[in-house]
């Protein structure tokens, strides 16, 4: 988090009280250090899906299904469907259980495997794509995902500011050099891509929102 933790907590209070299932998942993620989006980002995803009335939604990086539930609840109202991909078998199994408990089992198709391989075999055009997976693979996802985003569709990516370290002259441990460098390159490539209109929002751990331009 690159802004005061107290601010994040305050902003969360503005969301109102979340239901017990989401709260349970938040506690489990914190306890087991499972990377999930913040409640603010989850609510933002839900709002975006509602706003663009997305019918086909793709998520790369399921974890235990926390962000998937935010997306699927919106999709349930827009008449859409969510496809989510993760290569961690155990976490994906837990996500399926949470989705069933949320009454969203039929709203989501969960695919197990490496997204870099699965994406090459998908033939669906998606109105909305959310990426929250291995940061070192973001550049690969960008080239693979472009043909699958419908004209006018949205691409949303989490953790793009990575604790604020993408800012030049930031100080961080040498072991993060490659990851930070990759995220900087990802943001530059995305911002300069003439096929997207992009903005980056500094909440959570940084969220980029890009709209595929209709040519």
XYZ file of C-alpha atoms in Angstrom:
215
model
C 0.000 0.000 0.000
C 1.561 3.319 -1.039
C -0.829 5.570 0.834
C -1.839 5.534 4.524
C -3.482 2.325 5.642
C -5.940 4.449 7.604
C -7.189 5.961 4.345
C -7.879 2.525 2.900
C -9.807 1.539 5.994
C -11.802 4.779 5.883
C -12.676 4.292 2.219
C -13.828 0.767 3.002
C -16.306 2.139 5.550
C -17.945 4.089 2.727
C -18.758 0.805 0.964
C -21.136 -0.171 3.712
C -21.114 -3.533 5.425
C -20.126 -6.475 3.249
C -21.974 -9.762 3.538
C -20.618 -12.534 5.816
C -19.258 -14.641 2.937
C -17.050 -11.863 1.572
C -15.899 -11.015 5.095
C -15.010 -14.671 5.677
C -12.979 -14.753 2.462
C -11.176 -11.537 3.389
C -10.224 -13.037 6.755
C -8.999 -16.255 5.160
C -6.956 -14.390 2.567
C -5.340 -12.280 5.292
C -4.671 -15.289 7.515
C -3.102 -17.355 4.735
C -1.531 -14.412 2.849
C -3.528 -15.246 -0.275
C -3.402 -12.360 -2.755
C -6.910 -11.031 -3.365
C -8.144 -7.595 -4.390
C -9.063 -5.060 -1.736
C -12.783 -4.504 -1.049
C -12.467 -1.118 -2.781
C -11.168 -2.771 -5.949
C -13.809 -5.515 -5.740
C -16.556 -2.923 -5.521
C -14.982 -1.010 -8.423
C -15.004 -4.145 -10.603
C -18.642 -4.733 -9.753
C -19.483 -1.140 -10.641
C -17.635 -1.311 -13.977
C -19.401 -4.512 -15.042
C -22.741 -2.926 -14.223
C -21.825 0.298 -16.023
C -20.726 -1.336 -19.274
C -23.426 -4.040 -19.001
C -20.834 -6.688 -19.803
C -22.157 -10.010 -21.062
C -18.898 -11.925 -21.428
C -16.366 -11.488 -18.627
C -12.905 -13.029 -18.326
C -10.786 -13.132 -15.184
C -7.151 -14.212 -15.164
C -6.158 -15.144 -11.624
C -8.955 -16.647 -9.536
C -7.172 -17.353 -6.239
C -10.012 -18.360 -3.857
C -12.655 -16.541 -5.895
C -13.001 -13.268 -4.005
C -12.866 -10.951 -7.018
C -14.753 -13.602 -9.005
C -17.736 -13.187 -6.700
C -17.694 -9.399 -7.101
C -17.659 -9.881 -10.885
C -20.242 -12.677 -10.945
C -22.719 -10.802 -8.774
C -22.671 -7.981 -11.291
C -22.880 -10.438 -14.189
C -25.936 -12.015 -12.616
C -27.713 -8.682 -12.978
C -26.421 -7.864 -16.467
C -27.273 -11.348 -17.747
C -23.589 -12.087 -18.273
C -21.253 -14.994 -17.629
C -17.785 -15.110 -16.066
C -14.890 -17.299 -17.188
C -12.042 -17.428 -14.687
C -8.603 -19.030 -15.041
C -6.095 -20.169 -12.429
C -3.336 -22.757 -12.414
C -3.440 -23.412 -8.649
C -5.595 -26.531 -8.333
C -6.197 -26.254 -4.589
C -7.180 -22.591 -4.639
C -9.418 -23.091 -7.637
C -11.197 -25.908 -5.799
C -11.768 -23.566 -2.847
C -13.022 -20.884 -5.222
C -15.599 -23.291 -6.640
C -16.870 -24.014 -3.121
C -17.175 -20.310 -2.323
C -18.975 -19.691 -5.613
C -21.475 -22.447 -4.841
C -22.036 -20.998 -1.382
C -22.663 -17.621 -3.004
C -25.235 -19.203 -5.320
C -23.100 -18.336 -8.338
C -21.935 -21.759 -9.446
C -23.858 -21.540 -12.717
C -22.676 -17.989 -13.331
C -18.993 -18.910 -13.552
C -16.888 -21.292 -15.636
C -13.606 -22.020 -13.841
C -10.707 -23.238 -15.979
C -7.616 -24.806 -14.448
C -4.270 -24.278 -16.139
C -1.726 -21.774 -17.392
C -3.589 -18.764 -18.765
C -0.838 -18.200 -21.332
C -1.808 -21.523 -22.906
C -5.560 -21.381 -22.326
C -5.888 -17.911 -23.871
C -4.516 -19.218 -27.162
C -7.396 -21.685 -27.364
C -10.287 -19.385 -26.476
C -12.537 -18.234 -29.315
C -14.892 -15.996 -27.298
C -14.798 -12.210 -27.535
C -15.006 -10.667 -24.066
C -16.663 -7.396 -23.105
C -14.698 -7.197 -19.875
C -11.305 -8.648 -18.910
C -9.755 -8.506 -15.451
C -6.141 -9.523 -14.804
C -4.812 -10.196 -11.314
C -2.199 -12.903 -11.704
C 1.594 -13.284 -11.749
C 2.960 -9.779 -12.277
C 5.926 -11.067 -14.267
C 3.522 -12.380 -16.915
C 1.552 -9.174 -17.501
C 3.448 -8.286 -20.674
C 2.649 -11.703 -22.163
C -1.011 -11.360 -21.229
C -1.231 -8.019 -22.997
C -0.377 -9.483 -26.390
C -2.441 -12.630 -25.852
C -5.554 -10.896 -24.585
C -5.897 -8.138 -27.181
C -7.539 -10.311 -29.890
C -10.087 -11.522 -27.322
C -11.313 -8.103 -26.196
C -14.385 -6.927 -28.066
C -14.209 -3.451 -29.618
C -15.305 -1.042 -26.908
C -14.540 -3.669 -24.256
C -12.663 -2.984 -21.029
C -9.344 -4.354 -19.796
C -8.772 -3.874 -16.061
C -5.476 -4.844 -14.420
C -4.679 -4.928 -10.698
C -1.399 -4.246 -8.857
C 0.076 -2.175 -11.667
C 1.768 0.315 -9.317
C 3.175 -2.457 -7.101
C 3.502 -0.609 -3.781
C 4.438 2.526 -5.687
C 7.765 1.011 -6.725
C 7.098 1.526 -10.442
C 7.772 5.225 -9.830
C 11.340 6.012 -10.987
C 13.947 6.389 -8.221
C 11.903 4.207 -5.849
C 13.845 2.099 -3.359
C 13.130 -1.609 -3.039
C 14.933 -4.919 -2.517
C 17.005 -6.123 -5.515
C 14.908 -9.305 -5.761
C 12.000 -7.180 -7.026
C 13.985 -5.477 -9.786
C 12.790 -7.736 -12.589
C 9.149 -7.608 -11.522
C 9.142 -3.830 -11.115
C 10.879 -3.407 -14.458
C 8.315 -5.647 -16.121
C 5.415 -3.692 -14.652
C 6.942 -0.393 -15.768
C 7.274 -1.780 -19.291
C 3.712 -3.120 -19.158
C 2.326 0.289 -18.181
C 4.359 2.068 -20.854
C 3.288 -0.393 -23.553
C -0.341 -0.164 -22.472
C -0.331 3.638 -22.306
C 1.260 3.924 -25.753
C -0.870 1.268 -27.408
C -2.970 3.083 -30.052
C -5.668 0.421 -29.744
C -6.449 1.338 -26.134
C -7.500 4.411 -24.212
C -5.983 3.971 -20.747
C -6.041 5.519 -17.299
C -4.297 4.376 -14.104
C -5.996 4.821 -10.746
C -3.900 4.987 -7.551
C -6.024 2.981 -5.140
C -5.570 -0.551 -3.852
C -2.173 -1.416 -5.317
C -2.855 0.518 -8.503
C -5.509 -0.335 -11.104
C -5.298 0.342 -14.827
C -8.482 0.655 -16.875
C -8.267 0.468 -20.660
C -10.987 0.603 -23.297
C -10.360 -1.055 -26.636
C -10.918 1.650 -29.195
C -13.540 0.962 -31.831
C -11.860 1.389 -35.219
